[in-house]
Amino acid sequence: MPRAFLIVMDSVGCGGAPDADSFFNDGQPDTGANTLAHIARECAAGRAEEGRTGPLKLPRLDALGLGAAIKLASGDDAPGLGAVPQGRWGAATEVSRGKDTPSGHWELAGVPVPWDWTYFPDTVPAFPDDLVAEVCRLAGTEGILGNCHASGVPIVNELGEEHMRTGWPICYTSADSVFQIAAHEESFGLDRLQELCKAIAPRLHAMKVGRVIARPFIGTPGHFTRTANRHDYAIEPPQPTLLDWAHAAGRATHAVGKIGDIFSMRGVGKLHKGKSDADLMGFMHGLVAEAEEGSLTFANFVEFDSLYGHRRDVSGYARALEWFDGEAAKLIVALRPGDLMLFTADHGNDPTWIGSDHTRERVPVLIAGTGTGEIGICAYTDVGASVAAHLEIPAQGPGRSFL
């Protein structure tokens, strides 16, 4: 039976979203944002030279059709990405009203989000009093710290010492539909933090807040470091997804990285989590070699987004892309006859853009193992339907196979 590997390069968008004018960063619409094209231009201009040099070099993904997908999606040229495609390629458009992780992944897996997410206002305080009171009750504290929009590293550095002194959890949000709680693994306790997040999650999910995220850290004042023990408590998808379809058909399913959290472990047979994208790539090499016949592997590589996109680090993003391209070449060579490997993304996060939020973009769709040719502009949901068609399992939802 054929196998399928669906790999999400978190935030690696290619511009051209038709509704980008209704999504914003620091009050500016996302019109014109293009993660890949703008990184390629910065590299070609010599403005992304930290830890790398010269034009953006992605020979394997470009051979599948990456440069062509950018041009198709947005009309933009990406210097250095001009290969004649040797795989199947296109670009996908999202319909869910969010440029976030759950929206993108669920829709790629066949289920558009049928509601509007709740976002907290960029005010101080950011959270309603009754929610704060419930967090305090569950935590057994007299108050919380933060209660604002913030980035994780700065707010831990700012409030970590007070947190250790008072025992109050640090609660913050972002432009995403999230409620994040940071706490010291030793003085507050990792288990206590995760239990707090798990306990408050149903209340946030009822409000249509997408995720409650536990953000543990360690260290001493002036030397705090976030750990790899982050855990996302995500609202469940409203309908069965690609993972559920495969599980119901009796297929083995493997979730690599954040996929288990994003889908609340629904349809996940085996979870593979690591401390870094390098760890996750190790799992991918193992799964390409050993995953069961007829199995589905669904992977997320988050560091493009978490380490470089939000921090507006063009050089870092380019380095990560070039590393990933080299690893992708090894994965593709190791595929068995009949395997499908599909590379895509969930949204954009243009590191040249204003602000620090995700950017509304189309995403590339690049496929190895199923011949060559353009698939054109498709829907996110067509990705899940196409993977299901390749696996020869029934699909649900609005997607249509492009295979």
CSV table of C-alpha atoms in Angstrom, one decimal:
chain,number,residue,atom,x,y,z
A,1,MET,CA,0.0,0.0,0.0
A,2,PRO,CA,1.3,3.5,-0.7
A,3,ARG,CA,2.6,5.7,2.1
A,4,ALA,CA,2.1,9.5,2.5
A,5,PHE,CA,4.3,12.1,4.2
A,6,LEU,CA,2.7,15.5,4.7
A,7,ILE,CA,5.3,18.0,5.9
A,8,VAL,CA,4.3,21.5,7.0
A,9,MET,CA,7.1,24.1,6.9
A,10,ASP,CA,5.6,26.4,9.5
A,11,SER,CA,5.0,30.0,8.2
A,12,VAL,CA,6.8,29.4,4.8
A,13,GLY,CA,4.3,31.4,2.8
A,14,CYS,CA,4.6,32.6,-0.8
A,15,GLY,CA,2.4,35.7,-0.9
A,16,GLY,CA,-0.6,36.5,-3.0
A,17,ALA,CA,-3.5,35.9,-0.5
A,18,PRO,CA,-6.5,37.5,-2.1
A,19,ASP,CA,-7.8,38.7,1.3
A,20,ALA,CA,-4.5,39.9,2.7
A,21,ASP,CA,-5.9,43.4,3.0
A,22,SER,CA,-8.2,42.3,5.8
A,23,PHE,CA,-5.4,41.0,8.0
A,24,PHE,CA,-3.0,43.4,9.8
A,25,ASN,CA,0.4,43.8,11.5
A,26,ASP,CA,0.7,46.9,13.7
A,27,GLY,CA,-2.2,48.5,11.9
A,28,GLN,CA,-0.8,47.8,8.4
A,29,PRO,CA,-2.6,45.4,6.1
A,30,ASP,CA,-0.7,42.3,5.0
A,31,THR,CA,-1.1,43.2,1.3
A,32,GLY,CA,2.2,42.5,-0.4
A,33,ALA,CA,3.6,40.3,2.3
A,34,ASN,CA,5.6,37.4,0.8
A,35,THR,CA,7.8,35.4,3.1
A,36,LEU,CA,9.8,33.4,0.5
A,37,ALA,CA,10.1,36.1,-2.1
A,38,HIS,CA,11.3,38.7,0.3
A,39,ILE,CA,13.8,36.5,2.0
A,40,ALA,CA,15.2,35.6,-1.5
A,41,ARG,CA,15.5,39.3,-2.4
A,42,GLU,CA,17.3,40.1,0.8
A,43,CYS,CA,19.7,37.3,0.3
A,44,ALA,CA,20.4,38.3,-3.3
A,45,ALA,CA,21.0,41.9,-2.1
A,46,GLY,CA,23.6,40.8,0.4
A,47,ARG,CA,21.4,41.7,3.4
A,48,ALA,CA,21.2,38.2,4.9
A,49,GLU,CA,24.8,37.4,5.6
A,50,GLU,CA,24.7,36.2,9.2
A,51,GLY,CA,25.8,32.6,9.3
A,52,ARG,CA,25.3,32.2,5.5
A,53,THR,CA,26.1,34.2,2.3
A,54,GLY,CA,24.9,35.0,-1.2
A,55,PRO,CA,21.6,34.2,-2.9
A,56,LEU,CA,19.1,31.9,-1.3
A,57,LYS,CA,20.0,28.3,-2.2
A,58,LEU,CA,17.1,25.8,-2.2
A,59,PRO,CA,18.0,23.5,-5.1
A,60,ARG,CA,15.8,20.5,-4.0
A,61,LEU,CA,12.6,22.4,-3.2
A,62,ASP,CA,13.1,24.6,-6.2
A,63,ALA,CA,13.5,21.6,-8.4
A,64,LEU,CA,10.1,20.4,-7.2
A,65,GLY,CA,8.6,23.8,-8.2
A,66,LEU,CA,9.1,26.3,-5.3
A,67,GLY,CA,10.1,29.3,-7.5
A,68,ALA,CA,7.3,28.5,-9.9
A,69,ALA,CA,4.8,28.3,-7.0
A,70,ILE,CA,5.9,31.7,-5.7
A,71,LYS,CA,5.4,33.2,-9.1
A,72,LEU,CA,2.0,31.5,-9.5
A,73,ALA,CA,0.8,32.5,-6.0
A,74,SER,CA,1.8,36.2,-6.1
A,75,GLY,CA,3.4,37.2,-9.4
A,76,ASP,CA,6.6,37.9,-7.5
A,77,ASP,CA,10.0,36.7,-8.6
A,78,ALA,CA,12.3,35.1,-6.1
A,79,PRO,CA,16.0,35.5,-7.0
A,80,GLY,CA,17.8,32.2,-7.1
A,81,LEU,CA,14.7,30.2,-7.4
A,82,GLY,CA,14.1,29.7,-11.1
A,83,ALA,CA,14.4,26.0,-11.8
A,84,VAL,CA,12.2,24.2,-14.3
A,85,PRO,CA,9.9,22.1,-12.0
A,86,GLN,CA,10.5,18.4,-11.9
A,87,GLY,CA,7.7,17.6,-9.4
A,88,ARG,CA,4.1,18.5,-9.0
A,89,TRP,CA,3.6,22.0,-7.8
A,90,GLY,CA,1.1,24.7,-7.1
A,91,ALA,CA,-0.1,27.0,-4.4
A,92,ALA,CA,-3.0,26.9,-1.9
A,93,THR,CA,-5.4,29.6,-0.7
A,94,GLU,CA,-6.9,29.5,2.8
A,95,VAL,CA,-10.5,30.4,3.6
A,96,SER,CA,-10.6,30.1,7.4
A,97,ARG,CA,-10.6,33.5,9.1
A,98,GLY,CA,-7.3,33.2,10.8
A,99,LYS,CA,-3.6,33.3,10.0
A,100,ASP,CA,-2.7,30.9,12.8
A,101,THR,CA,-1.4,27.4,13.4
A,102,PRO,CA,-4.8,25.6,14.1
A,103,SER,CA,-6.6,27.3,11.3
A,104,GLY,CA,-3.9,26.4,8.7
A,105,HIS,CA,-3.3,22.8,9.9
A,106,TRP,CA,-7.0,21.9,10.3
A,107,GLU,CA,-7.8,23.3,6.8
A,108,LEU,CA,-4.8,21.5,5.2
A,109,ALA,CA,-6.2,18.3,6.9
A,110,GLY,CA,-9.7,18.9,5.3
A,111,VAL,CA,-11.6,21.0,7.9
A,112,PRO,CA,-11.9,24.8,7.5
A,113,VAL,CA,-12.6,26.6,10.7
A,114,PRO,CA,-16.4,27.4,10.9
A,115,TRP,CA,-16.1,30.1,13.5
A,116,ASP,CA,-14.3,33.4,14.2
A,117,TRP,CA,-11.6,33.0,16.8
A,118,THR,CA,-11.6,35.2,19.9
A,119,TYR,CA,-8.6,37.5,20.2
A,120,PHE,CA,-7.8,39.5,23.3
A,121,PRO,CA,-7.5,43.3,23.0
A,122,ASP,CA,-4.0,44.9,23.0
A,123,THR,CA,-4.7,46.7,26.2
A,124,VAL,CA,-3.5,46.5,29.8
A,125,PRO,CA,-5.2,44.5,31.3
A,126,ALA,CA,-5.9,42.3,28.3
A,127,PHE,CA,-8.0,39.6,30.1
A,128,PRO,CA,-11.5,39.9,31.6
A,129,ASP,CA,-11.7,39.9,35.4
A,130,ASP,CA,-13.7,36.7,35.6
A,131,LEU,CA,-11.0,34.8,33.6
A,132,VAL,CA,-8.2,36.2,35.8
A,133,ALA,CA,-10.2,35.2,38.9
A,134,GLU,CA,-10.5,31.6,37.6
A,135,VAL,CA,-6.8,31.4,36.8
A,136,CYS,CA,-6.0,32.5,40.4
A,137,ARG,CA,-8.5,30.0,41.9
A,138,LEU,CA,-7.0,27.2,39.9
A,139,ALA,CA,-3.4,28.3,40.6
A,140,GLY,CA,-4.0,29.0,44.3
A,141,THR,CA,-2.6,32.5,44.0
A,142,GLU,CA,-3.9,36.0,44.8
A,143,GLY,CA,-3.1,37.3,41.4
A,144,ILE,CA,-1.3,37.0,38.0
A,145,LEU,CA,1.5,38.8,36.4
A,146,GLY,CA,1.5,40.2,32.8
A,147,ASN,CA,-2.1,40.4,31.7
A,148,CYS,CA,-1.0,41.9,28.4
A,149,HIS,CA,0.2,41.3,24.9
A,150,ALA,CA,3.8,40.3,24.9
A,151,SER,CA,6.6,38.2,23.4
A,152,GLY,CA,7.6,35.2,25.5
A,153,VAL,CA,11.3,35.8,26.0
A,154,PRO,CA,11.0,39.5,26.9
A,155,ILE,CA,8.1,39.1,29.4
A,156,VAL,CA,9.9,36.2,31.2
A,157,ASN,CA,13.0,38.4,31.5
A,158,GLU,CA,10.9,41.3,32.8
A,159,LEU,CA,8.7,39.4,35.2
A,160,GLY,CA,10.5,36.2,36.0
A,161,GLU,CA,12.1,37.4,39.2
A,162,GLU,CA,8.8,38.7,40.5
A,163,HIS,CA,7.2,35.5,39.5
A,164,MET,CA,9.7,33.5,41.5
A,165,ARG,CA,9.2,35.8,44.5
A,166,THR,CA,5.4,35.8,44.5
A,167,GLY,CA,4.5,32.5,42.9
A,168,TRP,CA,2.1,34.3,40.6
A,169,PRO,CA,1.9,32.8,37.0
A,170,ILE,CA,2.8,35.1,34.1
A,171,CYS,CA,-0.2,35.3,31.7
A,172,TYR,CA,0.0,36.9,28.3
A,173,THR,CA,-1.3,36.7,24.8
A,174,SER,CA,-0.4,37.8,21.3
A,175,ALA,CA,-2.0,38.6,18.0
A,176,ASP,CA,-3.0,34.9,17.8
A,177,SER,CA,-6.0,33.4,19.5
A,178,VAL,CA,-3.9,32.2,22.5
A,179,PHE,CA,-3.7,32.4,26.3
A,180,GLN,CA,-0.1,31.7,27.4
A,181,ILE,CA,1.1,30.9,30.9
A,182,ALA,CA,4.8,31.1,31.7
A,183,ALA,CA,6.1,29.7,35.0
A,184,HIS,CA,9.5,28.5,36.4
A,185,GLU,CA,9.9,24.7,36.2
A,186,GLU,CA,11.4,24.5,39.6
A,187,SER,CA,10.0,27.2,41.8
A,188,PHE,CA,6.4,26.9,40.4
A,189,GLY,CA,6.7,23.3,39.1
A,190,LEU,CA,6.3,21.9,35.6
A,191,ASP,CA,3.5,19.5,36.6
A,192,ARG,CA,1.7,22.3,38.3
A,193,LEU,CA,2.0,24.6,35.3
A,194,GLN,CA,0.7,21.9,32.9
A,195,GLU,CA,-2.2,21.0,35.3
A,196,LEU,CA,-3.1,24.7,35.5
A,197,CYS,CA,-3.2,25.1,31.7
A,198,LYS,CA,-5.2,21.8,31.3
A,199,ALA,CA,-7.7,23.0,33.9
A,200,ILE,CA,-8.3,26.5,32.4
A,201,ALA,CA,-8.3,25.3,28.8
A,202,PRO,CA,-12.0,24.3,28.6
A,203,ARG,CA,-13.1,27.8,29.7
A,204,LEU,CA,-10.9,29.4,27.0
A,205,HIS,CA,-12.0,26.9,24.3
A,206,ALA,CA,-15.6,27.7,25.1
A,207,MET,CA,-14.7,31.4,24.4
A,208,LYS,CA,-13.3,30.2,21.0
A,209,VAL,CA,-9.7,30.9,22.0
A,210,GLY,CA,-7.7,28.4,20.0
A,211,ARG,CA,-4.9,27.4,22.4
A,212,VAL,CA,-3.8,27.5,26.0
A,213,ILE,CA,0.0,27.2,26.0
A,214,ALA,CA,2.2,26.2,28.9
A,215,ARG,CA,5.5,28.1,28.6
A,216,PRO,CA,8.0,26.7,31.2
A,217,PHE,CA,11.4,28.3,31.9
A,218,ILE,CA,14.4,27.8,34.1
A,219,GLY,CA,17.3,29.8,35.4
A,220,THR,CA,17.9,32.8,37.6
A,221,PRO,CA,17.1,36.5,37.2
A,222,GLY,CA,19.0,37.8,34.2
A,223,HIS,CA,19.6,34.2,33.0
A,224,PHE,CA,16.2,32.8,32.3
A,225,THR,CA,15.8,30.2,29.5
A,226,ARG,CA,12.6,28.7,28.1
A,227,THR,CA,12.7,24.9,28.0
A,228,ALA,CA,11.5,22.4,25.5
A,229,ASN,CA,8.6,21.3,27.8
A,230,ARG,CA,6.1,23.7,26.1
A,231,HIS,CA,2.7,22.1,25.8
A,232,ASP,CA,-0.3,23.3,23.7
A,233,TYR,CA,-3.9,22.6,24.9
A,234,ALA,CA,-5.7,23.2,21.6
A,235,ILE,CA,-9.4,23.3,21.0
A,236,GLU,CA,-10.5,20.2,19.1
A,237,PRO,CA,-11.2,20.3,15.3
A,238,PRO,CA,-15.0,20.6,14.7
A,239,GLN,CA,-15.1,17.7,12.3
A,240,PRO,CA,-12.9,14.6,11.5
A,241,THR,CA,-9.6,15.5,9.8
A,242,LEU,CA,-7.2,13.6,7.6
A,243,LEU,CA,-5.7,12.0,10.7
A,244,ASP,CA,-9.2,10.7,11.7
A,245,TRP,CA,-9.9,9.5,8.2
A,246,ALA,CA,-6.6,7.5,8.2
A,247,HIS,CA,-7.2,6.1,11.7
A,248,ALA,CA,-10.7,5.0,10.8
A,249,ALA,CA,-9.4,3.2,7.7
A,250,GLY,CA,-7.1,1.2,10.0
A,251,ARG,CA,-3.9,3.0,8.9
A,252,ALA,CA,-0.9,3.7,11.1
A,253,THR,CA,-0.6,7.4,11.8
A,254,HIS,CA,2.5,9.3,12.9
A,255,ALA,CA,2.5,12.8,14.3
A,256,VAL,CA,5.9,14.6,14.2
A,257,GLY,CA,6.4,17.8,16.2
A,258,LYS,CA,3.4,19.9,17.2
A,259,ILE,CA,0.9,17.9,15.2
A,260,GLY,CA,-0.3,16.0,18.3
A,261,ASP,CA,-1.0,19.2,20.2
A,262,ILE,CA,-2.7,20.9,17.2
A,263,PHE,CA,-5.1,18.1,16.7
A,264,SER,CA,-5.6,17.3,20.4
A,265,MET,CA,-4.2,13.8,19.6
A,266,ARG,CA,-7.2,12.8,17.6
A,267,GLY,CA,-6.3,10.2,15.0
A,268,VAL,CA,-2.7,10.1,16.2
A,269,GLY,CA,-1.3,6.6,16.5
A,270,LYS,CA,2.3,7.5,17.5
A,271,LEU,CA,3.7,10.8,18.6
A,272,HIS,CA,7.3,11.9,17.8
A,273,LYS,CA,8.4,15.0,19.7
A,274,GLY,CA,11.8,16.5,20.1
A,275,LYS,CA,13.6,19.6,21.4
A,276,SER,CA,14.4,21.0,18.0
A,277,ASP,CA,13.7,20.8,14.3
A,278,ALA,CA,16.9,18.8,14.0
A,279,ASP,CA,15.5,16.2,16.4
A,280,LEU,CA,12.3,16.1,14.3
A,281,MET,CA,14.2,15.7,11.1
A,282,GLY,CA,15.9,12.6,12.7
A,283,PHE,CA,12.4,11.2,13.3
A,284,MET,CA,11.5,11.9,9.7
A,285,HIS,CA,14.5,10.0,8.3
A,286,GLY,CA,13.6,7.1,10.5
A,287,LEU,CA,10.0,7.1,9.4
A,288,VAL,CA,10.9,7.3,5.7
A,289,ALA,CA,13.0,4.2,6.3
A,290,GLU,CA,10.7,2.3,8.5
A,291,ALA,CA,7.0,3.6,8.6
A,292,GLU,CA,4.4,1.0,7.8
A,293,GLU,CA,2.9,0.3,4.4
A,294,GLY,CA,-0.2,2.5,3.9
A,295,SER,CA,0.8,4.8,6.8
A,296,LEU,CA,0.3,8.6,7.1
A,297,THR,CA,3.1,10.7,8.6
A,298,PHE,CA,2.1,14.3,9.4
A,299,ALA,CA,4.9,16.6,10.4
A,300,ASN,CA,5.4,20.3,11.5
A,301,PHE,CA,8.7,22.0,11.5
A,302,VAL,CA,8.1,25.1,13.7
A,303,GLU,CA,11.4,26.9,13.9
A,304,PHE,CA,11.0,28.9,10.7
A,305,ASP,CA,8.2,30.6,12.5
A,306,SER,CA,9.1,30.5,16.2
A,307,LEU,CA,12.8,31.3,16.0
A,308,TYR,CA,13.0,33.5,12.9
A,309,GLY,CA,9.7,34.8,11.5
A,310,HIS,CA,8.3,36.4,14.7
A,311,ARG,CA,11.8,37.8,15.5
A,312,ARG,CA,12.1,39.2,12.0
A,313,ASP,CA,15.4,37.5,11.5
A,314,VAL,CA,16.0,37.2,7.8
A,315,SER,CA,19.4,35.6,8.0
A,316,GLY,CA,18.2,33.0,10.5
A,317,TYR,CA,15.1,32.2,8.4
A,318,ALA,CA,17.3,31.8,5.3
A,319,ARG,CA,19.7,29.5,7.1
A,320,ALA,CA,16.8,27.4,8.3
A,321,LEU,CA,15.4,27.1,4.8
A,322,GLU,CA,18.8,26.1,3.4
A,323,TRP,CA,19.3,23.5,6.1
A,324,PHE,CA,15.8,22.1,5.5
A,325,ASP,CA,16.3,21.9,1.7
A,326,GLY,CA,19.4,19.7,2.2
A,327,GLU,CA,17.5,17.4,4.5
A,328,ALA,CA,14.5,17.3,2.2
A,329,ALA,CA,16.8,16.1,-0.6
A,330,LYS,CA,17.8,13.1,1.6
A,331,LEU,CA,14.2,12.3,2.5
A,332,ILE,CA,13.1,12.3,-1.1
A,333,VAL,CA,15.9,10.1,-2.3
A,334,ALA,CA,15.0,7.6,0.4
A,335,LEU,CA,11.3,7.3,-0.6
A,336,ARG,CA,10.0,3.9,-1.6
A,337,PRO,CA,8.3,3.5,-5.0
A,338,GLY,CA,4.7,4.6,-4.6
A,339,ASP,CA,5.3,7.0,-1.7
A,340,LEU,CA,4.1,10.6,-1.7
A,341,MET,CA,5.9,13.4,0.1
A,342,LEU,CA,4.1,16.8,0.1
A,343,PHE,CA,5.7,20.0,1.4
A,344,THR,CA,3.5,22.9,2.2
A,345,ALA,CA,2.9,25.6,4.9
A,346,ASP,CA,0.1,26.8,7.2
A,347,HIS,CA,0.5,30.6,6.8
A,348,GLY,CA,3.2,33.2,6.3
A,349,ASN,CA,5.5,35.1,8.6
A,350,ASP,CA,7.4,37.5,6.5
A,351,PRO,CA,10.6,38.5,8.4
A,352,THR,CA,10.8,41.7,6.4
A,353,TRP,CA,7.3,42.8,7.4
A,354,ILE,CA,6.2,45.4,9.9
A,355,GLY,CA,5.3,44.0,13.4
A,356,SER,CA,5.9,40.5,14.6
A,357,ASP,CA,2.7,38.7,13.7
A,358,HIS,CA,2.0,36.0,11.1
A,359,THR,CA,1.2,37.3,7.6
A,360,ARG,CA,-1.7,36.3,5.5
A,361,GLU,CA,-0.3,34.5,2.4
A,362,ARG,CA,-0.9,31.7,0.0
A,363,VAL,CA,1.4,28.7,0.6
A,364,PRO,CA,3.4,26.5,-1.7
A,365,VAL,CA,2.3,22.9,-2.5
A,366,LEU,CA,5.3,20.8,-3.7
A,367,ILE,CA,4.9,17.0,-4.3
A,368,ALA,CA,7.5,14.3,-4.8
A,369,GLY,CA,6.6,10.8,-5.9
A,370,THR,CA,3.6,11.5,-8.1
A,371,GLY,CA,5.0,12.7,-11.4
A,372,THR,CA,5.3,16.2,-12.7
A,373,GLY,CA,3.1,19.1,-13.7
A,374,GLU,CA,1.3,22.2,-12.4
A,375,ILE,CA,-1.7,21.8,-10.2
A,376,GLY,CA,-2.5,25.5,-10.2
A,377,ILE,CA,-4.1,27.5,-7.4
A,378,CYS,CA,-5.9,25.0,-5.1
A,379,ALA,CA,-7.7,25.1,-1.7
A,380,TYR,CA,-6.0,24.2,1.5
A,381,THR,CA,-8.6,21.5,1.9
A,382,ASP,CA,-7.5,20.0,-1.4
A,383,VAL,CA,-4.2,19.0,0.3
A,384,GLY,CA,-6.0,16.7,2.7
A,385,ALA,CA,-8.2,15.3,0.0
A,386,SER,CA,-5.2,14.6,-2.2
A,387,VAL,CA,-3.3,12.8,0.5
A,388,ALA,CA,-6.4,10.7,1.3
A,389,ALA,CA,-6.7,9.8,-2.4
A,390,HIS,CA,-3.1,8.7,-2.6
A,391,LEU,CA,-3.6,6.5,0.5
A,392,GLU,CA,-6.8,5.2,-1.1
A,393,ILE,CA,-9.0,6.0,1.9
A,394,PRO,CA,-12.3,7.9,2.1
A,395,ALA,CA,-12.1,11.6,2.5
A,396,GLN,CA,-14.7,14.0,4.0
A,397,GLY,CA,-15.2,17.7,3.7
A,398,PRO,CA,-15.0,20.2,0.8
A,399,GLY,CA,-11.6,19.3,-0.6
A,400,ARG,CA,-11.0,17.8,-4.0
A,401,SER,CA,-7.9,15.7,-5.0
A,402,PHE,CA,-5.5,17.3,-7.5
A,403,LEU,CA,-3.7,14.0,-8.1
